[in-house]
mmCIF file of C-alpha atoms in Angstrom:
data_model
loop_
_atom_site.group_PDB
_atom_site.id
_atom_site.type_symbol
_atom_site.label_atom_id
_atom_site.label_comp_id
_atom_site.label_asym_id
_atom_site.label_seq_id
_atom_site.Cartn_x
_atom_site.Cartn_y
_atom_site.Cartn_z
ATOM 1 C CA MET Q 22 -5.090 -24.436 1.928
ATOM 2 C CA LYS Q 23 -6.775 -24.888 -1.447
ATOM 3 C CA ILE Q 24 -5.584 -27.545 -3.880
ATOM 4 C CA SER Q 25 -6.287 -26.813 -7.533
ATOM 5 C CA SER Q 26 -4.632 -29.778 -9.290
ATOM 6 C CA THR Q 27 -5.834 -33.368 -9.353
ATOM 7 C CA SER Q 28 -2.377 -34.707 -8.475
ATOM 8 C CA GLY Q 29 -2.196 -32.407 -5.461
ATOM 9 C CA GLY Q 30 -5.679 -33.466 -4.410
ATOM 10 C CA LEU Q 31 -4.724 -37.130 -4.705
ATOM 11 C CA ALA Q 32 -1.631 -36.574 -2.554
ATOM 12 C CA VAL Q 33 -3.718 -34.896 0.154
ATOM 13 C CA ALA Q 34 -6.370 -37.631 -0.127
ATOM 14 C CA VAL Q 35 -3.722 -40.315 0.435
ATOM 15 C CA LEU Q 36 -2.450 -38.339 3.433
ATOM 16 C CA GLY Q 37 -6.006 -38.353 4.766
ATOM 17 C CA SER Q 38 -6.253 -42.125 4.281
ATOM 18 C CA VAL Q 39 -2.916 -42.697 6.022
ATOM 19 C CA THR Q 40 -3.850 -40.543 9.005
ATOM 20 C CA PHE Q 41 -7.392 -41.903 9.283
ATOM 21 C CA GLY Q 42 -5.890 -45.391 9.051
ATOM 22 C CA THR Q 43 -3.847 -44.892 12.230
ATOM 23 C CA SER Q 44 -6.950 -44.490 14.397
ATOM 24 C CA GLY Q 45 -7.693 -48.180 14.953
ATOM 25 C CA ALA Q 46 -4.177 -49.023 16.162
ATOM 26 C CA PHE Q 47 -4.251 -46.228 18.747
ATOM 27 C CA ILE Q 48 -7.906 -46.451 19.783
ATOM 28 C CA LYS Q 49 -7.873 -50.225 20.294
ATOM 29 C CA PRO Q 50 -5.588 -50.141 23.400
ATOM 30 C CA LEU Q 51 -7.926 -47.569 24.982
ATOM 31 C CA LEU Q 52 -10.978 -49.743 24.299
ATOM 32 C CA GLU Q 53 -9.230 -52.845 25.617
ATOM 33 C CA SER Q 54 -8.262 -51.005 28.813
ATOM 34 C CA GLY Q 55 -11.899 -50.197 29.615
ATOM 35 C CA TRP Q 56 -12.803 -47.081 27.652
ATOM 36 C CA SER Q 57 -16.291 -47.147 26.164
ATOM 37 C CA PRO Q 58 -16.485 -46.438 22.419
ATOM 38 C CA THR Q 59 -18.482 -43.254 23.108
ATOM 39 C CA ALA Q 60 -15.812 -41.969 25.500
ATOM 40 C CA ALA Q 61 -12.952 -42.760 23.117
ATOM 41 C CA VAL Q 62 -14.641 -41.158 20.104
ATOM 42 C CA THR Q 63 -15.793 -38.108 22.091
ATOM 43 C CA ALA Q 64 -12.319 -37.526 23.513
ATOM 44 C CA ARG Q 65 -10.624 -37.886 20.131
ATOM 45 C CA VAL Q 66 -13.097 -35.552 18.406
ATOM 46 C CA VAL Q 67 -13.057 -32.851 21.098
ATOM 47 C CA VAL Q 68 -9.278 -32.852 21.509
ATOM 48 C CA GLY Q 69 -8.781 -32.895 17.737
ATOM 49 C CA GLY Q 70 -11.116 -29.946 17.332
ATOM 50 C CA LEU Q 71 -9.388 -27.993 20.100
ATOM 51 C CA VAL Q 72 -6.000 -28.658 18.494
ATOM 52 C CA LEU Q 73 -7.266 -27.141 15.242
ATOM 53 C CA LEU Q 74 -9.139 -24.271 16.908
ATOM 54 C CA PRO Q 75 -6.234 -21.768 17.216
ATOM 55 C CA VAL Q 76 -5.256 -22.293 13.572
ATOM 56 C CA ALA Q 77 -8.901 -22.020 12.556
ATOM 57 C CA LEU Q 78 -9.344 -18.737 14.424
ATOM 58 C CA VAL Q 79 -6.284 -17.279 12.700
ATOM 59 C CA SER Q 80 -7.525 -18.447 9.290
ATOM 60 C CA LEU Q 81 -10.902 -16.805 9.902
ATOM 61 C CA ARG Q 82 -9.579 -13.313 10.652
ATOM 62 C CA GLY Q 83 -11.571 -10.963 8.473
ATOM 63 C CA ARG Q 84 -13.630 -13.870 7.102
ATOM 64 C CA TRP Q 85 -16.100 -14.583 9.889
ATOM 65 C CA SER Q 86 -18.961 -14.117 7.449
ATOM 66 C CA ALA Q 87 -17.778 -17.251 5.624
ATOM 67 C CA LEU Q 88 -18.376 -19.315 8.759
ATOM 68 C CA TRP Q 89 -21.874 -17.882 9.124
ATOM 69 C CA ARG Q 90 -22.673 -18.568 5.475
ATOM 70 C CA ALA Q 91 -21.517 -22.159 5.927
ATOM 71 C CA ARG Q 92 -23.414 -22.693 9.182
ATOM 72 C CA TRP Q 93 -25.748 -25.369 7.753
ATOM 73 C CA ARG Q 94 -22.837 -27.151 6.103
ATOM 74 C CA VAL Q 95 -20.937 -27.121 9.416
ATOM 75 C CA LEU Q 96 -23.991 -28.356 11.300
ATOM 76 C CA VAL Q 97 -24.572 -31.249 8.897
ATOM 77 C CA MET Q 98 -20.872 -32.143 9.065
ATOM 78 C CA ALA Q 99 -20.899 -32.099 12.882
ATOM 79 C CA ILE Q 100 -24.099 -34.098 13.303
ATOM 80 C CA VAL Q 101 -23.888 -36.484 10.357
ATOM 81 C CA GLY Q 102 -20.223 -36.579 9.329
ATOM 82 C CA VAL Q 103 -18.759 -36.637 12.843
ATOM 83 C CA ALA Q 104 -21.303 -37.742 15.445
ATOM 84 C CA VAL Q 105 -24.066 -39.797 13.833
ATOM 85 C CA THR Q 106 -21.876 -41.829 11.466
ATOM 86 C CA GLN Q 107 -19.618 -42.985 14.273
ATOM 87 C CA LEU Q 108 -22.542 -43.686 16.584
ATOM 88 C CA PHE Q 109 -24.260 -45.811 13.930
ATOM 89 C CA TYR Q 110 -21.008 -47.700 13.334
ATOM 90 C CA PHE Q 111 -20.515 -48.440 17.032
ATOM 91 C CA ALA Q 112 -24.174 -49.403 17.340
ATOM 92 C CA ALA Q 113 -23.664 -51.840 14.460
ATOM 93 C CA ILE Q 114 -20.640 -53.584 15.966
ATOM 94 C CA GLN Q 115 -22.606 -54.342 19.111
ATOM 95 C CA THR Q 116 -24.476 -57.084 17.225
ATOM 96 C CA ILE Q 117 -22.504 -57.814 14.042
ATOM 97 C CA PRO Q 118 -18.791 -58.480 13.392
ATOM 98 C CA VAL Q 119 -16.533 -55.444 13.093
ATOM 99 C CA ALA Q 120 -15.358 -56.588 9.664
ATOM 100 C CA THR Q 121 -18.947 -56.748 8.400
ATOM 101 C CA ALA Q 122 -19.803 -53.275 9.711
ATOM 102 C CA LEU Q 123 -16.597 -51.795 8.298
ATOM 103 C CA LEU Q 124 -17.153 -53.414 4.905
ATOM 104 C CA ILE Q 125 -20.695 -52.008 4.669
ATOM 105 C CA GLU Q 126 -19.678 -48.512 5.798
ATOM 106 C CA LEU Q 127 -16.842 -48.374 3.296
ATOM 107 C CA LEU Q 128 -19.260 -49.088 0.451
ATOM 108 C CA ALA Q 129 -20.173 -45.383 0.587
ATOM 109 C CA PRO Q 130 -18.445 -44.665 -2.780
ATOM 110 C CA LEU Q 131 -20.700 -47.234 -4.452
ATOM 111 C CA LEU Q 132 -23.714 -45.555 -2.877
ATOM 112 C CA LEU Q 133 -22.658 -42.279 -4.502
ATOM 113 C CA VAL Q 134 -22.311 -43.997 -7.882
ATOM 114 C CA GLY Q 135 -25.663 -45.729 -7.436
ATOM 115 C CA VAL Q 136 -27.541 -42.569 -6.472
ATOM 116 C CA VAL Q 137 -26.265 -40.742 -9.552
ATOM 117 C CA TRP Q 138 -27.185 -43.732 -11.721
ATOM 118 C CA ALA Q 139 -30.700 -43.930 -10.271
ATOM 119 C CA THR Q 140 -31.484 -40.213 -10.266
ATOM 120 C CA THR Q 141 -29.942 -39.196 -13.592
ATOM 121 C CA ARG Q 142 -30.823 -42.501 -15.328
ATOM 122 C CA ARG Q 143 -27.390 -42.458 -16.916
ATOM 123 C CA ILE Q 144 -25.311 -45.608 -16.762
ATOM 124 C CA PRO Q 145 -21.920 -44.792 -15.213
ATOM 125 C CA ARG Q 146 -18.933 -45.049 -17.481
ATOM 126 C CA ALA Q 147 -17.408 -48.484 -17.860
ATOM 127 C CA LEU Q 148 -14.268 -47.393 -16.012
ATOM 128 C CA VAL Q 149 -16.367 -46.344 -13.012
ATOM 129 C CA LEU Q 150 -18.098 -49.739 -12.932
ATOM 130 C CA VAL Q 151 -14.754 -51.540 -13.294
ATOM 131 C CA GLY Q 152 -13.234 -49.377 -10.567
ATOM 132 C CA SER Q 153 -16.196 -50.116 -8.295
ATOM 133 C CA ALA Q 154 -15.804 -53.867 -8.836
ATOM 134 C CA PHE Q 155 -12.062 -53.678 -8.137
ATOM 135 C CA ALA Q 156 -12.680 -51.631 -4.993
ATOM 136 C CA VAL Q 157 -15.257 -54.056 -3.577
ATOM 137 C CA GLY Q 158 -13.008 -57.016 -4.329
ATOM 138 C CA GLY Q 159 -10.079 -55.256 -2.681
ATOM 139 C CA LEU Q 160 -12.129 -54.426 0.413
ATOM 140 C CA LEU Q 161 -13.202 -58.044 0.771
ATOM 141 C CA LEU Q 162 -9.597 -59.235 0.609
ATOM 142 C CA VAL Q 163 -8.266 -56.615 3.045
ATOM 143 C CA ILE Q 164 -11.066 -56.952 5.599
ATOM 144 C CA GLY Q 165 -11.525 -60.665 5.019
ATOM 145 C CA PRO Q 166 -14.033 -62.714 2.980
ATOM 146 C CA GLY Q 167 -15.539 -63.876 6.276
ATOM 147 C CA ALA Q 168 -17.082 -60.432 6.656
ATOM 148 C CA ILE Q 169 -20.003 -61.594 4.501
ATOM 149 C CA ARG Q 170 -22.248 -63.757 6.633
ATOM 150 C CA ALA Q 171 -25.762 -63.950 8.019
ATOM 151 C CA VAL Q 172 -25.944 -61.340 10.762
ATOM 152 C CA ASP Q 173 -28.416 -59.503 12.970
ATOM 153 C CA PRO Q 174 -30.837 -57.330 10.933
ATOM 154 C CA ALA Q 175 -30.637 -54.444 13.419
ATOM 155 C CA GLY Q 176 -26.855 -54.414 13.200
ATOM 156 C CA LEU Q 177 -27.019 -54.452 9.411
ATOM 157 C CA THR Q 178 -29.434 -51.514 9.503
ATOM 158 C CA PHE Q 179 -27.076 -49.469 11.664
ATOM 159 C CA ALA Q 180 -24.155 -50.350 9.374
ATOM 160 C CA PHE Q 181 -26.091 -49.192 6.303
ATOM 161 C CA LEU Q 182 -26.996 -45.952 8.106
ATOM 162 C CA ALA Q 183 -23.297 -45.469 8.838
ATOM 163 C CA MET Q 184 -22.627 -45.947 5.121
ATOM 164 C CA VAL Q 185 -25.201 -43.247 4.285
ATOM 165 C CA GLY Q 186 -23.621 -40.908 6.829
ATOM 166 C CA CYS Q 187 -20.173 -41.555 5.344
ATOM 167 C CA ALA Q 188 -21.469 -40.781 1.847
ATOM 168 C CA ILE Q 189 -23.068 -37.535 3.046
ATOM 169 C CA TYR Q 190 -19.752 -36.586 4.652
ATOM 170 C CA PHE Q 191 -18.060 -36.729 1.239
ATOM 171 C CA VAL Q 192 -20.854 -34.803 -0.462
ATOM 172 C CA VAL Q 193 -20.807 -32.036 2.161
ATOM 173 C CA ALA Q 194 -16.998 -31.900 2.202
ATOM 174 C CA ALA Q 195 -16.889 -31.601 -1.601
ATOM 175 C CA ARG Q 196 -19.141 -28.536 -1.682
ATOM 176 C CA PRO Q 197 -17.269 -25.356 -2.723
ATOM 177 C CA SER Q 198 -15.882 -23.697 0.392
ATOM 178 C CA ASP Q 199 -17.077 -20.191 -0.529
ATOM 179 C CA GLY Q 200 -14.237 -18.681 1.438
ATOM 180 C CA LEU Q 201 -14.343 -20.999 4.477
ATOM 181 C CA PRO Q 202 -10.846 -22.500 5.029
ATOM 182 C CA PRO Q 203 -10.810 -26.308 5.357
ATOM 183 C CA VAL Q 204 -9.133 -26.043 8.767
ATOM 184 C CA ALA Q 205 -11.964 -23.827 10.037
ATOM 185 C CA PHE Q 206 -14.580 -26.173 8.592
ATOM 186 C CA ALA Q 207 -12.914 -29.186 10.202
ATOM 187 C CA ALA Q 208 -12.392 -27.482 13.569
ATOM 188 C CA SER Q 209 -15.955 -26.205 13.854
ATOM 189 C CA GLY Q 210 -17.419 -29.561 12.785
ATOM 190 C CA LEU Q 211 -15.234 -31.505 15.220
ATOM 191 C CA VAL Q 212 -15.862 -29.245 18.218
ATOM 192 C CA LEU Q 213 -19.608 -29.178 17.623
ATOM 193 C CA GLY Q 214 -19.749 -32.915 16.908
ATOM 194 C CA GLY Q 215 -17.743 -33.621 20.061
ATOM 195 C CA LEU Q 216 -20.114 -31.537 22.148
ATOM 196 C CA ILE Q 217 -23.069 -33.483 20.753
ATOM 197 C CA LEU Q 218 -21.407 -36.811 21.575
ATOM 198 C CA GLY Q 219 -20.458 -35.554 25.025
ATOM 199 C CA LEU Q 220 -24.008 -34.472 25.791
ATOM 200 C CA LEU Q 221 -25.326 -37.884 24.711
ATOM 201 C CA GLY Q 222 -22.812 -39.532 27.033
ATOM 202 C CA VAL Q 223 -23.388 -37.251 30.027
ATOM 203 C CA SER Q 224 -27.151 -37.623 29.668
ATOM 204 C CA GLY Q 225 -26.794 -41.391 29.984
ATOM 205 C CA LEU Q 226 -28.128 -42.157 26.511
ATOM 206 C CA LEU Q 227 -24.745 -43.650 25.636
ATOM 207 C CA PRO Q 228 -22.201 -45.301 27.965
ATOM 208 C CA LEU Q 229 -19.363 -42.935 28.848
ATOM 209 C CA THR Q 230 -16.631 -44.683 30.822
ATOM 210 C CA VAL Q 231 -12.866 -44.142 30.972
ATOM 211 C CA THR Q 232 -9.977 -45.983 32.603
ATOM 212 C CA LEU Q 233 -6.818 -44.069 33.525
ATOM 213 C CA GLY Q 234 -3.528 -45.912 33.658
ATOM 214 C CA ASP Q 235 -0.714 -47.314 31.544
ATOM 215 C CA LEU Q 236 -1.503 -49.494 28.560
ATOM 216 C CA PRO Q 237 0.559 -51.546 26.069
ATOM 217 C CA LEU Q 238 1.386 -50.086 22.662
ATOM 218 C CA ALA Q 239 4.110 -51.195 20.220
ATOM 219 C CA GLY Q 240 5.834 -53.195 22.945
ATOM 220 C CA PHE Q 241 5.868 -50.359 25.489
ATOM 221 C CA GLU Q 242 3.759 -49.446 28.514
ATOM 222 C CA LEU Q 243 2.546 -45.896 27.892
ATOM 223 C CA PRO Q 244 0.271 -43.497 29.804
ATOM 224 C CA TRP Q 245 -3.349 -43.538 28.588
ATOM 225 C CA TRP Q 246 -3.110 -39.997 27.239
ATOM 226 C CA VAL Q 247 -0.308 -40.811 24.756
ATOM 227 C CA PRO Q 248 -2.438 -42.813 22.270
ATOM 228 C CA LEU Q 249 -5.322 -40.405 22.855
ATOM 229 C CA VAL Q 250 -3.207 -37.377 21.895
ATOM 230 C CA ILE Q 251 -1.809 -39.196 18.856
ATOM 231 C CA VAL Q 252 -5.235 -40.242 17.604
ATOM 232 C CA ALA Q 253 -6.642 -36.756 18.281
ATOM 233 C CA VAL Q 254 -3.856 -34.901 16.464
ATOM 234 C CA VAL Q 255 -2.955 -37.327 13.658
ATOM 235 C CA SER Q 256 -6.048 -39.483 13.122
ATOM 236 C CA THR Q 257 -8.554 -36.704 13.700
ATOM 237 C CA ALA Q 258 -7.257 -33.139 13.326
ATOM 238 C CA ILE Q 259 -4.876 -33.729 10.421
ATOM 239 C CA ALA Q 260 -7.076 -36.451 8.902
ATOM 240 C CA TYR Q 261 -10.256 -34.365 8.733
ATOM 241 C CA VAL Q 262 -8.470 -31.316 7.303
ATOM 242 C CA ALA Q 263 -6.809 -33.505 4.672
ATOM 243 C CA GLY Q 264 -10.077 -35.311 3.870
ATOM 244 C CA ILE Q 265 -12.069 -32.093 3.467
ATOM 245 C CA THR Q 266 -9.339 -30.459 1.380
ATOM 246 C CA ALA Q 267 -9.094 -33.513 -0.881
ATOM 247 C CA ALA Q 268 -12.865 -33.791 -1.342
ATOM 248 C CA GLU Q 269 -13.058 -30.155 -2.402
ATOM 249 C CA ALA Q 270 -10.227 -30.666 -4.896
ATOM 250 C CA LEU Q 271 -11.248 -34.060 -6.297
ATOM 251 C CA GLY Q 272 -15.015 -34.136 -5.897
ATOM 252 C CA SER Q 273 -16.976 -36.538 -3.727
ATOM 253 C CA ARG Q 274 -16.683 -39.624 -5.952
ATOM 254 C CA LEU Q 275 -12.923 -39.811 -6.485
ATOM 255 C CA ALA Q 276 -12.177 -38.652 -2.925
ATOM 256 C CA SER Q 277 -14.440 -41.366 -1.522
ATOM 257 C CA PHE Q 278 -12.704 -44.052 -3.595
ATOM 258 C CA VAL Q 279 -9.255 -42.881 -2.462
ATOM 259 C CA SER Q 280 -10.518 -43.037 1.134
ATOM 260 C CA LEU Q 281 -10.835 -46.820 0.728
ATOM 261 C CA LEU Q 282 -7.054 -46.931 1.177
ATOM 262 C CA GLU Q 283 -7.784 -46.198 4.842
ATOM 263 C CA VAL Q 284 -8.549 -49.867 5.463
ATOM 264 C CA VAL Q 285 -5.216 -50.860 3.855
ATOM 265 C CA PHE Q 286 -3.246 -48.469 6.041
ATOM 266 C CA ALA Q 287 -5.278 -49.554 9.071
ATOM 267 C CA ALA Q 288 -4.175 -53.157 8.495
ATOM 268 C CA LEU Q 289 -0.586 -51.999 8.013
ATOM 269 C CA PHE Q 290 -0.504 -49.970 11.240
ATOM 270 C CA ALA Q 291 -2.170 -52.802 13.155
ATOM 271 C CA TRP Q 292 0.669 -55.036 11.950
ATOM 272 C CA LEU Q 293 3.375 -52.532 12.900
ATOM 273 C CA LEU Q 294 1.996 -51.355 16.256
ATOM 274 C CA LEU Q 295 -0.199 -54.185 17.526
ATOM 275 C CA GLY Q 296 1.506 -57.200 16.009
ATOM 276 C CA GLU Q 297 -1.580 -58.280 14.072
ATOM 277 C CA GLN Q 298 -0.864 -60.571 11.132
ATOM 278 C CA LEU Q 299 -0.695 -59.059 7.652
ATOM 279 C CA MET Q 300 -1.709 -61.606 5.010
ATOM 280 C CA PRO Q 301 -0.609 -61.679 1.349
ATOM 281 C CA LEU Q 302 -4.292 -61.538 0.341
ATOM 282 C CA GLN Q 303 -4.577 -58.197 2.157
ATOM 283 C CA LEU Q 304 -1.721 -56.816 0.084
ATOM 284 C CA LEU Q 305 -3.464 -58.073 -3.046
ATOM 285 C CA GLY Q 306 -6.626 -56.356 -1.854
ATOM 286 C CA GLY Q 307 -4.723 -53.115 -1.485
ATOM 287 C CA ALA Q 308 -3.498 -53.455 -5.058
ATOM 288 C CA LEU Q 309 -7.072 -53.997 -6.271
ATOM 289 C CA ILE Q 310 -8.243 -50.877 -4.431
ATOM 290 C CA LEU Q 311 -5.447 -48.899 -6.090
ATOM 291 C CA GLY Q 312 -6.584 -50.262 -9.441
ATOM 292 C CA GLY Q 313 -10.143 -49.196 -8.690
ATOM 293 C CA ILE Q 314 -9.011 -45.682 -7.786
ATOM 294 C CA ALA Q 315 -6.985 -45.450 -11.006
ATOM 295 C CA ALA Q 316 -10.009 -46.525 -13.058
ATOM 296 C CA VAL Q 317 -12.306 -43.991 -11.400
ATOM 297 C CA ARG Q 318 -9.762 -41.226 -11.899
ATOM 298 C CA ALA Q 319 -9.359 -42.156 -15.573
ATOM 299 C CA ALA Q 320 -13.146 -41.947 -16.001
ATOM 300 C CA GLY Q 321 -13.078 -38.208 -15.258
ATOM 301 C CA SER Q 322 -15.821 -36.317 -13.417
ATOM 302 C CA ALA Q 323 -18.540 -35.759 -15.997
ATOM 303 C CA ASP Q 324 -20.891 -38.048 -14.088
ATOM 304 C CA GLU Q 325 -19.537 -37.135 -10.661
ATOM 305 C CA PHE Q 326 -21.882 -37.063 -7.703
ATOM 306 C CA PRO Q 327 -22.681 -33.367 -7.531
ATOM 307 C CA VAL Q 328 -21.754 -30.946 -4.841
ATOM 308 C CA ILE Q 329 -24.638 -29.747 -2.716
ATOM 309 C CA ALA Q 330 -26.453 -27.067 -4.593
ATOM 310 C CA ALA Q 331 -26.610 -23.576 -3.150
ATOM 311 C CA GLU Q 332 -30.385 -23.729 -3.054
ATOM 312 C CA THR Q 333 -30.180 -26.981 -1.030
ATOM 313 C CA LEU Q 334 -28.036 -25.628 1.779
ATOM 314 C CA ALA Q 335 -28.432 -21.879 1.365
ATOM 315 C CA LEU Q 336 -31.072 -19.229 0.598
ATOM 316 C CA PRO Q 337 -30.755 -16.555 -0.700
ATOM 317 C CA ALA Q 338 -27.081 -16.694 -1.551
ATOM 318 C CA HIS Q 339 -26.452 -18.819 1.541
ATOM 319 C CA ASP Q 340 -29.462 -18.942 3.913
ATOM 320 C CA LEU Q 341 -32.073 -21.678 4.113
ATOM 321 C CA PRO Q 342 -35.057 -22.107 6.422
ATOM 322 C CA ALA Q 343 -34.553 -24.949 8.845
ATOM 323 C CA HIS Q 344 -36.517 -28.165 8.519
ATOM 324 C CA ASP Q 345 -36.078 -31.827 9.309
ATOM 325 C CA LEU Q 346 -33.813 -34.624 8.143
ATOM 326 C CA PRO Q 347 -36.352 -37.471 8.144
ATOM 327 C CA ALA Q 348 -34.263 -39.669 5.856
ATOM 328 C CA LEU Q 349 -31.494 -39.672 8.450
ATOM 329 C CA GLY Q 350 -33.775 -40.307 11.398
ATOM 330 C CA LEU Q 351 -33.011 -36.846 12.833
ATOM 331 C CA PRO Q 352 -36.378 -35.091 13.053
ATOM 332 C CA ALA Q 353 -36.844 -31.713 14.682
ATOM 333 C CA LEU Q 354 -33.151 -30.858 14.727
ATOM 334 C CA GLY Q 355 -33.641 -27.732 12.645
ATOM 335 C CA LEU Q 356 -31.358 -29.003 9.866
ATOM 336 C CA PRO Q 357 -31.825 -28.530 6.122
ATOM 337 C CA ALA Q 358 -32.817 -31.711 4.341
ATOM 338 C CA LEU Q 359 -30.331 -33.276 1.956
ATOM 339 C CA ASP Q 360 -32.426 -34.048 -1.115
ATOM 340 C CA LEU Q 361 -30.325 -36.781 -2.714
ATOM 341 C CA PRO Q 362 -32.553 -37.235 -5.801
ATOM 342 C CA ALA Q 363 -32.386 -33.488 -6.459
ATOM 343 C CA LEU Q 364 -28.641 -33.593 -6.069
ATOM 344 C CA GLY Q 365 -28.364 -36.427 -8.534
ATOM 345 C CA ARG Q 366 -30.130 -34.420 -11.232
ATOM 346 C CA GLU Q 367 -27.448 -31.752 -11.198
ATOM 347 C CA VAL Q 368 -24.258 -32.359 -13.140
ATOM 348 C CA LEU Q 369 -20.960 -31.202 -11.773
ATOM 349 C CA GLU Q 370 -18.802 -29.274 -14.178
ATOM 350 C CA PRO Q 371 -15.609 -31.210 -15.009
ATOM 351 C CA ARG Q 372 -12.709 -30.158 -12.821
#
């Protein structure tokens, strides 16, 4: 599915935020019942990828070369967008409050704006700066002002690395598909990312524990696999396809700002399914985030964070010799480096 209009892209982006926002309400009962974060994330990613796999295989009939051309993009998505970002986030919440880690990770859109500002030496449009301020204010209200506090430096470092991974996810997702269907991109990234997480768990580098049995959800006692299937299908399979499709249609900057609605929907679903309190300030925060998105959309895309250039992820036409990702702390993985300053010097054509 390819979306050509901005309104269509926004609709799909909101769908992605809604579906991503359901994950916390369905994952939390698993974690509280004894599942380790690694086990829960690995199961959701693998099952989500397997759900998409049949559709992906059908979409790739006669277009297998597109998957090969996009192999580096898929690999970066699997390692950074799926596995590493979530691992950094869970590493962060071991020593700092969840709200603090979530707030830092969701500042990824501001990182994109800042990188373009620093590398192109062009001040972003006023509407972009206003939208950024609205978005940060809205995040603080939704997550809670208490998220800003003195915390462990190691936890802060992991949270910032999660933010970088989240930003790279949007940049990679926004790159022109070159014939690779979003469902195939999402499925391949999820399956590969799940395998990486699984190997880390089986090897003992990360705790991998599960607890089988009934657990409470929305006032009912349900088998453990019910929330897992829901989070795998809705919060993972559908969410990643929608997010990738929206990023391709809207560009990385606007898509990343729309994704901030995820925290609003997460609070809403936690209220509906887990009985967590929904405060008026959270609703006000949601309104501020919407205002920020509207401002960024009105600013247009002339100073958009660029898609990854062909010469960055592909040579010639689409192939690139493998080298390291030192900036991400992933040496010797055979991945192409993401040269953010070089990306910032390229200007995306207005959509």
